Every structure is written in structure tokens, then in C-alpha cells.
mmCIF file of C-alpha atoms and ligand atoms in Angstrom:
data_model
loop_
_atom_site.group_PDB
_atom_site.id
_atom_site.type_symbol
_atom_site.label_atom_id
_atom_site.label_comp_id
_atom_site.label_asym_id
_atom_site.label_seq_id
_atom_site.Cartn_x
_atom_site.Cartn_y
_atom_site.Cartn_z
ATOM 1 C CA MET A 129 155.069 125.144 74.570
ATOM 2 C CA THR A 130 152.391 122.609 75.485
ATOM 3 C CA ILE A 131 150.535 123.503 78.673
ATOM 4 C CA CYS A 132 149.128 120.474 80.497
ATOM 5 C CA LYS A 133 145.910 121.069 82.418
ATOM 6 C CA ALA A 134 144.485 119.288 85.440
ATOM 7 C CA LEU A 135 141.070 119.776 87.026
ATOM 8 C CA THR A 136 140.287 119.177 90.693
ATOM 9 C CA ILE A 137 136.684 118.527 91.726
ATOM 10 C CA ALA A 138 136.868 118.872 95.502
ATOM 11 C CA GLY A 139 136.098 120.841 98.639
ATOM 12 C CA SER A 140 137.756 124.050 99.786
ATOM 13 C CA ASP A 141 139.934 123.922 102.926
ATOM 14 C CA SER A 142 140.146 127.470 104.266
ATOM 15 C CA GLY A 143 143.306 126.409 106.135
ATOM 16 C CA GLY A 144 145.084 125.843 102.818
ATOM 17 C CA GLY A 145 146.641 122.439 103.576
ATOM 18 C CA ALA A 146 144.129 120.030 102.026
ATOM 19 C CA GLY A 147 141.308 120.048 99.461
ATOM 20 C CA ILE A 148 141.255 122.362 96.452
ATOM 21 C CA GLN A 149 144.040 124.497 97.879
ATOM 22 C CA ALA A 150 146.475 121.573 98.245
ATOM 23 C CA ASP A 151 145.545 120.312 94.787
ATOM 24 C CA LEU A 152 146.113 123.619 92.986
ATOM 25 C CA LYS A 153 149.394 124.271 94.807
ATOM 26 C CA THR A 154 150.622 120.790 93.873
ATOM 27 C CA PHE A 155 149.576 121.140 90.215
ATOM 28 C CA GLN A 156 151.440 124.453 90.034
ATOM 29 C CA GLU A 157 154.565 123.031 91.693
ATOM 30 C CA LEU A 158 154.656 120.240 89.102
ATOM 31 C CA GLY A 159 154.268 122.628 86.159
ATOM 32 C CA VAL A 160 150.636 121.874 85.343
ATOM 33 C CA PHE A 161 147.891 124.497 84.916
ATOM 34 C CA GLY A 162 145.262 123.841 87.588
ATOM 35 C CA THR A 163 141.521 124.418 87.328
ATOM 36 C CA SER A 164 138.805 123.649 89.878
ATOM 37 C CA ALA A 165 135.167 122.784 90.482
ATOM 38 C CA LEU A 166 134.217 123.348 94.119
ATOM 39 C CA THR A 167 131.849 120.816 95.694
ATOM 40 C CA ALA A 168 131.735 122.340 99.170
ATOM 41 C CA VAL A 169 133.292 125.057 101.263
ATOM 42 C CA THR A 170 134.697 124.006 104.629
ATOM 43 C CA ALA A 171 135.611 126.333 107.464
ATOM 44 C CA GLN A 172 138.746 124.481 108.502
ATOM 45 C CA ASN A 173 142.119 125.009 110.127
ATOM 46 C CA THR A 174 144.844 122.826 111.635
ATOM 47 C CA LEU A 175 142.587 122.153 114.660
ATOM 48 C CA GLY A 176 139.679 120.704 112.698
ATOM 49 C CA VAL A 177 136.580 121.262 110.575
ATOM 50 C CA HIS A 178 134.324 124.013 111.940
ATOM 51 C CA GLY A 179 131.642 124.013 109.238
ATOM 52 C CA VAL A 180 130.705 122.319 105.945
ATOM 53 C CA TYR A 181 128.715 124.212 103.298
ATOM 54 C CA PRO A 182 127.968 122.127 100.177
ATOM 55 C CA MET A 183 127.495 123.687 96.743
ATOM 56 C CA THR A 184 124.374 122.931 94.728
ATOM 57 C CA VAL A 185 124.570 120.165 92.130
ATOM 58 C CA VAL A 186 123.995 122.730 89.354
ATOM 59 C CA ALA A 187 126.914 124.835 90.579
ATOM 60 C CA VAL A 188 129.221 121.798 90.419
ATOM 61 C CA GLU A 189 127.992 120.843 86.933
ATOM 62 C CA LYS A 190 128.378 124.399 85.614
ATOM 63 C CA GLN A 191 131.964 124.660 86.851
ATOM 64 C CA ILE A 192 132.932 121.390 85.142
ATOM 65 C CA ASP A 193 131.226 122.453 81.891
ATOM 66 C CA ALA A 194 132.914 125.874 81.968
ATOM 67 C CA VAL A 195 136.372 124.332 82.323
ATOM 68 C CA ALA A 196 135.797 121.488 79.843
ATOM 69 C CA SER A 197 134.237 123.605 77.105
ATOM 70 C CA ASP A 198 136.982 126.228 76.997
ATOM 71 C CA ILE A 199 140.192 125.276 78.791
ATOM 72 C CA GLY A 200 140.352 121.510 78.479
ATOM 73 C CA VAL A 201 141.193 118.714 80.894
ATOM 74 C CA ASP A 202 144.219 116.406 80.462
ATOM 75 C CA SER A 203 143.505 114.722 83.789
ATOM 76 C CA LEU A 204 141.159 115.259 86.712
ATOM 77 C CA LYS A 205 140.985 114.269 90.337
ATOM 78 C CA THR A 206 138.063 114.131 92.690
ATOM 79 C CA GLY A 207 138.418 114.786 96.414
ATOM 80 C CA MET A 208 135.662 115.645 98.899
ATOM 81 C CA LEU A 209 132.385 115.053 97.045
ATOM 82 C CA PHE A 210 130.140 115.078 100.126
ATOM 83 C CA SER A 211 126.803 113.728 98.815
ATOM 84 C CA ALA A 212 125.369 111.029 96.560
ATOM 85 C CA ASP A 213 123.778 113.761 94.397
ATOM 86 C CA ILE A 214 127.136 115.414 93.734
ATOM 87 C CA ILE A 215 128.813 112.053 93.039
ATOM 88 C CA GLU A 216 126.122 111.118 90.517
ATOM 89 C CA ALA A 217 126.392 114.505 88.788
ATOM 90 C CA VAL A 218 130.188 114.261 88.590
ATOM 91 C CA ALA A 219 129.958 110.721 87.172
ATOM 92 C CA LEU A 220 127.550 111.919 84.473
ATOM 93 C CA LYS A 221 129.840 114.825 83.558
ATOM 94 C CA ILE A 222 132.857 112.490 83.310
ATOM 95 C CA LYS A 223 130.895 110.417 80.784
ATOM 96 C CA GLU A 224 129.461 113.414 78.911
ATOM 97 C CA HIS A 225 132.897 115.021 78.434
ATOM 98 C CA HIS A 226 134.625 111.660 77.790
ATOM 99 C CA PHE A 227 137.201 112.271 80.529
ATOM 100 C CA THR A 228 139.494 109.244 80.806
ATOM 101 C CA ASN A 229 142.365 110.235 83.119
ATOM 102 C CA VAL A 230 140.229 110.211 86.259
ATOM 103 C CA ILE A 231 141.905 109.906 89.671
ATOM 104 C CA VAL A 232 139.434 109.356 92.523
ATOM 105 C CA ASP A 233 140.666 110.183 96.016
ATOM 106 C CA PRO A 234 137.722 108.768 98.003
ATOM 107 C CA VAL A 235 137.812 111.360 100.804
ATOM 108 C CA MET A 236 135.542 110.284 103.667
ATOM 109 C CA ILE A 237 136.738 111.660 107.001
ATOM 110 C CA ALA A 238 139.086 114.549 107.901
ATOM 111 C CA LYS A 239 142.072 113.720 110.168
ATOM 112 C CA GLY A 240 140.216 115.170 113.191
ATOM 113 C CA GLY A 241 137.226 112.852 112.551
ATOM 114 C CA ALA A 242 134.782 115.198 110.761
ATOM 115 C CA PRO A 243 132.753 113.441 108.026
ATOM 116 C CA LEU A 244 133.413 114.824 104.519
ATOM 117 C CA LEU A 245 131.220 112.217 102.775
ATOM 118 C CA GLN A 246 127.666 111.429 103.844
ATOM 119 C CA GLU A 247 127.234 107.783 104.830
ATOM 120 C CA GLU A 248 124.517 107.202 102.268
ATOM 121 C CA ALA A 249 126.860 108.410 99.484
ATOM 122 C CA MET A 250 129.131 105.342 99.762
ATOM 123 C CA GLU A 251 126.984 103.286 97.402
ATOM 124 C CA ALA A 252 127.086 105.982 94.694
ATOM 125 C CA LEU A 253 130.860 106.229 95.089
ATOM 126 C CA LYS A 254 131.239 102.489 94.584
ATOM 127 C CA THR A 255 128.738 101.960 91.785
ATOM 128 C CA LYS A 256 128.757 105.257 89.838
ATOM 129 C CA LEU A 257 132.216 106.803 90.226
ATOM 130 C CA LEU A 258 134.739 104.009 90.801
ATOM 131 C CA PRO A 259 133.948 102.209 87.512
ATOM 132 C CA LEU A 260 135.001 105.423 85.694
ATOM 133 C CA ALA A 261 138.324 105.793 87.518
ATOM 134 C CA LEU A 262 141.782 105.182 86.101
ATOM 135 C CA VAL A 263 143.089 105.178 89.671
ATOM 136 C CA VAL A 264 141.511 105.234 93.125
ATOM 137 C CA THR A 265 143.736 106.296 96.052
ATOM 138 C CA PRO A 266 142.125 105.289 99.372
ATOM 139 C CA ASN A 267 143.941 105.529 102.692
ATOM 140 C CA ILE A 268 143.647 102.451 104.905
ATOM 141 C CA PRO A 269 140.331 103.338 106.649
ATOM 142 C CA GLU A 270 138.833 104.273 103.247
ATOM 143 C CA ALA A 271 140.069 101.008 101.687
ATOM 144 C CA GLU A 272 138.489 99.138 104.619
ATOM 145 C CA ALA A 273 135.170 100.967 104.153
ATOM 146 C CA ILE A 274 135.049 100.368 100.388
ATOM 147 C CA SER A 275 136.178 96.718 100.504
ATOM 148 C CA LYS A 276 134.350 95.907 103.765
ATOM 149 C CA ARG A 277 137.503 94.155 105.002
ATOM 150 C CA THR A 278 139.802 94.812 107.930
ATOM 151 C CA ILE A 279 143.390 95.689 106.993
ATOM 152 C CA LYS A 280 146.015 94.645 109.534
ATOM 153 C CA SER A 281 148.794 93.305 107.275
ATOM 154 C CA GLU A 282 150.291 93.721 103.802
ATOM 155 C CA GLU A 283 148.386 90.577 102.755
ATOM 156 C CA ASP A 284 145.109 92.218 103.912
ATOM 157 C CA LYS A 285 146.011 95.300 101.855
ATOM 158 C CA LYS A 286 146.476 93.142 98.757
ATOM 159 C CA GLU A 287 143.149 91.383 99.280
ATOM 160 C CA ALA A 288 141.359 94.722 99.794
ATOM 161 C CA ALA A 289 142.973 96.092 96.607
ATOM 162 C CA LYS A 290 141.638 93.120 94.642
ATOM 163 C CA VAL A 291 138.121 93.595 96.036
ATOM 164 C CA ILE A 292 138.208 97.310 95.117
ATOM 165 C CA ALA A 293 139.566 96.572 91.624
ATOM 166 C CA ALA A 294 136.628 94.218 91.091
ATOM 167 C CA LEU A 295 134.332 97.283 91.301
ATOM 168 C CA GLY A 296 135.740 98.279 87.898
ATOM 169 C CA VAL A 297 138.704 100.525 88.799
ATOM 170 C CA LYS A 298 141.789 99.952 86.646
ATOM 171 C CA ASN A 299 144.368 100.786 89.331
ATOM 172 C CA VAL A 300 144.034 100.753 93.116
ATOM 173 C CA LEU A 301 146.617 102.590 95.205
ATOM 174 C CA ILE A 302 146.228 102.052 98.955
ATOM 175 C CA LYS A 303 148.168 104.747 100.839
ATOM 176 C CA GLY A 304 150.039 103.600 103.917
ATOM 177 C CA GLY A 305 150.064 106.751 106.060
ATOM 178 C CA HIS A 306 147.769 105.159 108.658
ATOM 179 C CA ASP A 307 150.012 102.083 109.123
ATOM 180 C CA GLU A 308 152.600 101.849 111.865
ATOM 181 C CA GLY A 309 156.322 101.187 111.575
ATOM 182 C CA ALA A 310 159.455 103.010 110.475
ATOM 183 C CA VAL A 311 158.617 102.705 106.774
ATOM 184 C CA THR A 312 155.455 103.690 104.888
ATOM 185 C CA TYR A 313 154.185 101.196 102.320
ATOM 186 C CA ASP A 314 151.899 102.446 99.549
ATOM 187 C CA LEU A 315 150.551 99.565 97.483
ATOM 188 C CA LEU A 316 149.538 99.799 93.804
ATOM 189 C CA TYR A 317 147.492 97.034 92.187
ATOM 190 C CA ASP A 318 147.100 97.358 88.409
ATOM 191 C CA GLY A 319 144.732 94.422 88.005
ATOM 192 C CA LYS A 320 147.619 92.001 87.439
ATOM 193 C CA GLU A 321 150.600 92.917 89.584
ATOM 194 C CA PHE A 322 151.395 94.646 92.858
ATOM 195 C CA HIS A 323 153.967 97.427 93.178
ATOM 196 C CA THR A 324 155.120 98.946 96.454
ATOM 197 C CA PHE A 325 156.283 102.512 97.062
ATOM 198 C CA THR A 326 158.112 103.050 100.316
ATOM 199 C CA GLY A 327 159.418 105.989 102.307
ATOM 200 C CA LYS A 328 160.864 106.709 105.735
ATOM 201 C CA ARG A 329 158.011 107.463 108.159
ATOM 202 C CA ILE A 330 158.473 110.974 109.557
ATOM 203 C CA ASP A 331 157.589 111.478 113.208
ATOM 204 C CA THR A 332 155.403 114.591 112.892
ATOM 205 C CA LYS A 333 151.863 115.730 113.612
ATOM 206 C CA ASP A 334 151.916 117.929 110.482
ATOM 207 C CA THR A 335 150.293 115.560 107.995
ATOM 208 C CA HIS A 336 147.126 117.496 107.183
ATOM 209 C CA GLY A 337 146.330 117.072 103.490
ATOM 210 C CA THR A 338 148.926 114.391 102.730
ATOM 211 C CA GLY A 339 146.358 112.310 100.851
ATOM 212 C CA CYS A 340 145.078 115.232 98.755
ATOM 213 C CA THR A 341 148.632 116.297 97.953
ATOM 214 C CA PHE A 342 149.709 112.767 96.981
ATOM 215 C CA SER A 343 146.757 112.207 94.637
ATOM 216 C CA ALA A 344 147.126 115.721 93.170
ATOM 217 C CA ALA A 345 150.783 114.972 92.373
ATOM 218 C CA MET A 346 149.704 111.765 90.611
ATOM 219 C CA THR A 347 147.056 113.728 88.696
ATOM 220 C CA ALA A 348 149.609 116.333 87.573
ATOM 221 C CA GLU A 349 152.040 113.689 86.376
ATOM 222 C CA ILE A 350 149.289 111.829 84.502
ATOM 223 C CA ALA A 351 148.291 115.135 82.837
ATOM 224 C CA LYS A 352 151.884 115.325 81.569
ATOM 225 C CA GLY A 353 151.617 111.820 80.122
ATOM 226 C CA ALA A 354 153.225 109.693 82.835
ATOM 227 C CA SER A 355 152.063 106.119 83.413
ATOM 228 C CA VAL A 356 150.178 105.402 86.622
ATOM 229 C CA ARG A 357 153.233 103.664 88.073
ATOM 230 C CA THR A 358 155.657 106.490 87.250
ATOM 231 C CA ALA A 359 153.130 109.051 88.511
ATOM 232 C CA ALA A 360 152.908 107.168 91.810
ATOM 233 C CA GLU A 361 156.717 107.147 92.119
ATOM 234 C CA THR A 362 156.910 110.907 91.616
ATOM 235 C CA ALA A 363 153.948 111.530 93.949
ATOM 236 C CA LYS A 364 155.672 109.501 96.660
ATOM 237 C CA GLN A 365 158.834 111.628 96.326
ATOM 238 C CA PHE A 366 156.730 114.803 96.296
ATOM 239 C CA ILE A 367 154.853 113.945 99.515
ATOM 240 C CA GLN A 368 157.990 112.629 101.230
ATOM 241 C CA ALA A 369 159.726 115.975 100.655
ATOM 242 C CA ALA A 370 156.591 117.913 101.654
ATOM 243 C CA ILE A 371 156.381 116.073 105.010
ATOM 244 C CA GLU A 372 160.133 116.011 105.697
ATOM 245 C CA ASP A 373 160.644 119.750 105.129
ATOM 246 C CA GLY A 374 157.675 120.678 107.359
ATOM 247 C CA ILE A 375 156.655 124.307 107.852
ATOM 248 C CA ASN A 376 154.963 124.175 111.278
ATOM 249 C CA ILE A 377 151.866 126.315 110.670
ATOM 250 C CA GLY A 378 148.970 126.442 113.176
ATOM 251 C CA SER A 379 148.725 124.685 116.537
ATOM 252 C CA GLY A 380 147.062 121.421 115.432
ATOM 253 C CA HIS A 381 147.783 119.061 112.515
ATOM 254 C CA GLY A 382 149.648 121.458 110.247
ATOM 255 C CA PRO A 383 149.915 121.377 106.433
ATOM 256 C CA THR A 384 152.821 119.952 104.457
ATOM 257 C CA ASN A 385 155.378 121.977 102.529
ATOM 258 C CA HIS A 386 154.129 122.018 98.950
ATOM 259 C CA TRP A 387 157.253 123.709 97.555
ATOM 260 C CA ALA A 388 159.794 121.313 99.139
ATOM 261 C CA TYR A 389 160.017 118.957 96.129
ATOM 262 C CA ARG A 390 160.786 121.844 93.732
ATOM 263 C CA GLN A 391 163.314 123.369 96.139
ATOM 264 C CA ARG A 392 165.116 120.031 96.234
ATOM 265 C CA GLY A 393 165.416 120.135 92.465
ATOM 266 C CA GLY A 394 162.356 118.146 91.359
ATOM 267 C CA CYS A 395 159.979 119.766 88.860
HETATM 268 N N1 ATP B 36 154.314 110.425 108.802
HETATM 269 C C1 ATP B 36 154.530 110.149 107.514
HETATM 270 N N2 ATP B 36 155.794 110.021 107.038
HETATM 271 C C2 ATP B 36 156.026 109.743 105.737
HETATM 272 N N3 ATP B 36 155.046 109.580 104.829
HETATM 273 C C3 ATP B 36 153.769 109.693 105.241
HETATM 274 C C4 ATP B 36 153.432 109.983 106.593
HETATM 275 N N4 ATP B 36 152.075 110.069 106.713
HETATM 276 C C5 ATP B 36 151.591 109.838 105.476
HETATM 277 N N5 ATP B 36 152.599 109.600 104.593
HETATM 278 C C6 ATP B 36 152.466 109.352 103.150
HETATM 279 O O1 ATP B 36 151.599 110.362 102.628
HETATM 280 C C7 ATP B 36 150.785 109.838 101.583
HETATM 281 C C8 ATP B 36 149.314 110.031 101.961
HETATM 282 O O2 ATP B 36 148.933 108.980 102.838
HETATM 283 P P1 ATP B 36 147.841 109.056 103.973
HETATM 284 O O3 ATP B 36 147.510 107.639 104.290
HETATM 285 O O4 ATP B 36 148.317 109.938 105.073
HETATM 286 O O5 ATP B 36 146.652 109.794 103.236
HETATM 287 P P2 ATP B 36 145.299 110.413 103.841
HETATM 288 O O6 ATP B 36 144.966 109.748 105.135
HETATM 289 O O7 ATP B 36 144.303 110.306 102.748
HETATM 290 O O8 ATP B 36 145.672 111.935 104.124
HETATM 291 P P3 ATP B 36 144.660 113.185 104.452
HETATM 292 O O9 ATP B 36 143.337 112.622 104.832
HETATM 293 O O10 ATP B 36 145.316 113.975 105.515
HETATM 294 O O11 ATP B 36 144.603 113.985 103.178
HETATM 295 C C9 ATP B 36 151.211 108.377 101.427
HETATM 296 O O12 ATP B 36 152.210 108.295 100.426
HETATM 297 C C10 ATP B 36 151.773 108.029 102.804
HETATM 298 O O13 ATP B 36 152.656 106.938 102.765
HETATM 299 C C1 HMH B 37 138.185 120.039 101.920
HETATM 300 C C2 HMH B 37 138.950 118.853 102.383
HETATM 301 N N1 HMH B 37 139.181 117.848 101.522
HETATM 302 C C3 HMH B 37 139.885 116.763 101.915
HETATM 303 C C4 HMH B 37 140.352 116.668 103.213
HETATM 304 C C5 HMH B 37 141.114 115.419 103.657
HETATM 305 O O1 HMH B 37 142.392 115.711 104.005
HETATM 306 C C6 HMH B 37 140.105 117.754 104.089
HETATM 307 N N2 HMH B 37 140.547 117.733 105.379
HETATM 308 N N3 HMH B 37 139.390 118.815 103.655
#
């Protein structure tokens, strides 16, 4: 049996709904062996972020080397990277280990408003990491920050995707969770064409970690050999099920249900 392996380079969410925890749960649910390189520890729950404790650059590098040299990496995703130093180190490791299936979730701000990326790290994200990415998966505020454009319409989303692609990313997937309306529209631009992934918008406050979970599902599917487009389709179904079959944990923005997709018969 071939075991597919995915690495997440991200922050820890003690509350278990986002970050490394969401990524590893999602990898497991989709039948992929998950490994991790922690960039920061956050003290976090459904009410917000109560502390951020970054790892040293050497600690991040050593974790990536340990995984790459022994276990192997079929695909990797990045989440919370926090500082320019960590971004630069991760970019160098991607090149050194010749990682190609790189999914960048450009995490900037937690749902409650806490910064998870230092402002001065934006330039490193754009110039060092994005050119190495197979896919980047910004939400709407992140797409606005990277493209320096305001997104109010589907046309704006398309223009922003083109601007982001011009930074050297092969595929840009702008997630539509922050839009309004009865339907969510996630837009994929592959450098030539646009593809839309839609779902019924669920009226719930329990959407903590939706972005991490979505990009982790894409990463797992790409580890198994799926195309970016097919991976996005599966990720959309995975997150739709995870939000719809909510589990109501904590008194703030609760996590999604990472096992819902499997329970419905997906794998
Ligand atoms: N209320 C909702 N109902 C249905 N789908 C949703 C809802 N909210 C988000 N989604 C979907 O979840 C996925 C993640 O999108 P979103 O824009 O919420 O990411 P995010 O802001 O990066 O999340 P987070 O920062 O919490 O990790 C997308 O496929 C989006 O369409
Ligand atoms: C550690 C971590 N990564 C990402 C997010 C974004 O959801 C979060 N809230 N916490």
C-alpha cells in the first residue's frame, strides 16, 4: 500500500479548530499521513487568541529537515508563518528540498482580529514564498492585502486573482467565506481560466479554522495525486460538510466538524 504524506508548516491552535491541529485532523480524515513543523504556539480558544509564542528560525528549519530527510513530503501547506525571518527560512527549505506541491494559505489575521503575521512580513510573503507556490488560498481580506485592491464583486475577485498570479503563483484560489449572500463563491484562477466552486452559505458562528481546513483538504488531495481543480472540488465538499454538521464547542466561534465528510461517505 502506498502511503501519501503531507507536511503542514503552521502555528498551533490550542483550541484544536485551526492551525496545525485542523491540518493534521484533515489529512488523517482524507487518508494521508500528516507531519508538521511548528512555527508558533498560540494560546487560543473559540473566544480568541490569548498569546502568541513564535518558534526560533532554527527550530522551524530542523523540523522541516527531520521530516524531509526521513519520512518524505508528497505535498506541503503553509499556514501561520508569523515573521519575515520564518518565511525566508521556509522558502529556502522549499528550494533546498525541491518541494513542488506547495500550498500557501497566507494566514494574516485570526477571526477575532488578532494578527498572526507581522506587518513587515508581507513583502517576504509576496516576493519569497508566493513564487514557489503551486496554489495560494487567500480569503477575501488576504487577497485584498496581497493585491492591494478592494474586492466588492466577482469581477474584483477576478482582477485580484490576476494580480496575485502575476507574483509568480501558478494557481490562485480566493475563498468566499467573507462574502455575503446565500451562496459561497470560491474562485480558482489557473493563469488562463477561472473556475468557481459554490456551496450553500450556512448561518452559523462556528467557522473557526474553515480556511485552514479547506487548504489542508486541498493539500491532502494533491498528496494523493489529484489536480488542483479536483483537489479544490473535494476540499469544498469537505468544508461544506464540516460546517453543516457543526459540533457546537466553546462559547465563541467554534470549530468545524472534521469527521463529517467521512461520516457522509467521503474518504
Ligand atoms: N458560513 C459558511 N457557509 C458555507 N461555507 C463557508 C462559510 N464560511 C466559510 N465557508 C467556506 O469555507 C472555506 C474557507 O473560507 P473562509 O473565507 O472562511 O476562510 P478563512 O477566512 O481563511 O478561514 P479562517 O481564517 O477561519 O481559517 C471556503 O470554501 C468558504 O466558501
Ligand atoms: C494557529 C492558527 N493558524 C491559523 C488561524 C486562522 O484560522 C488561527 N486562528 N490560528
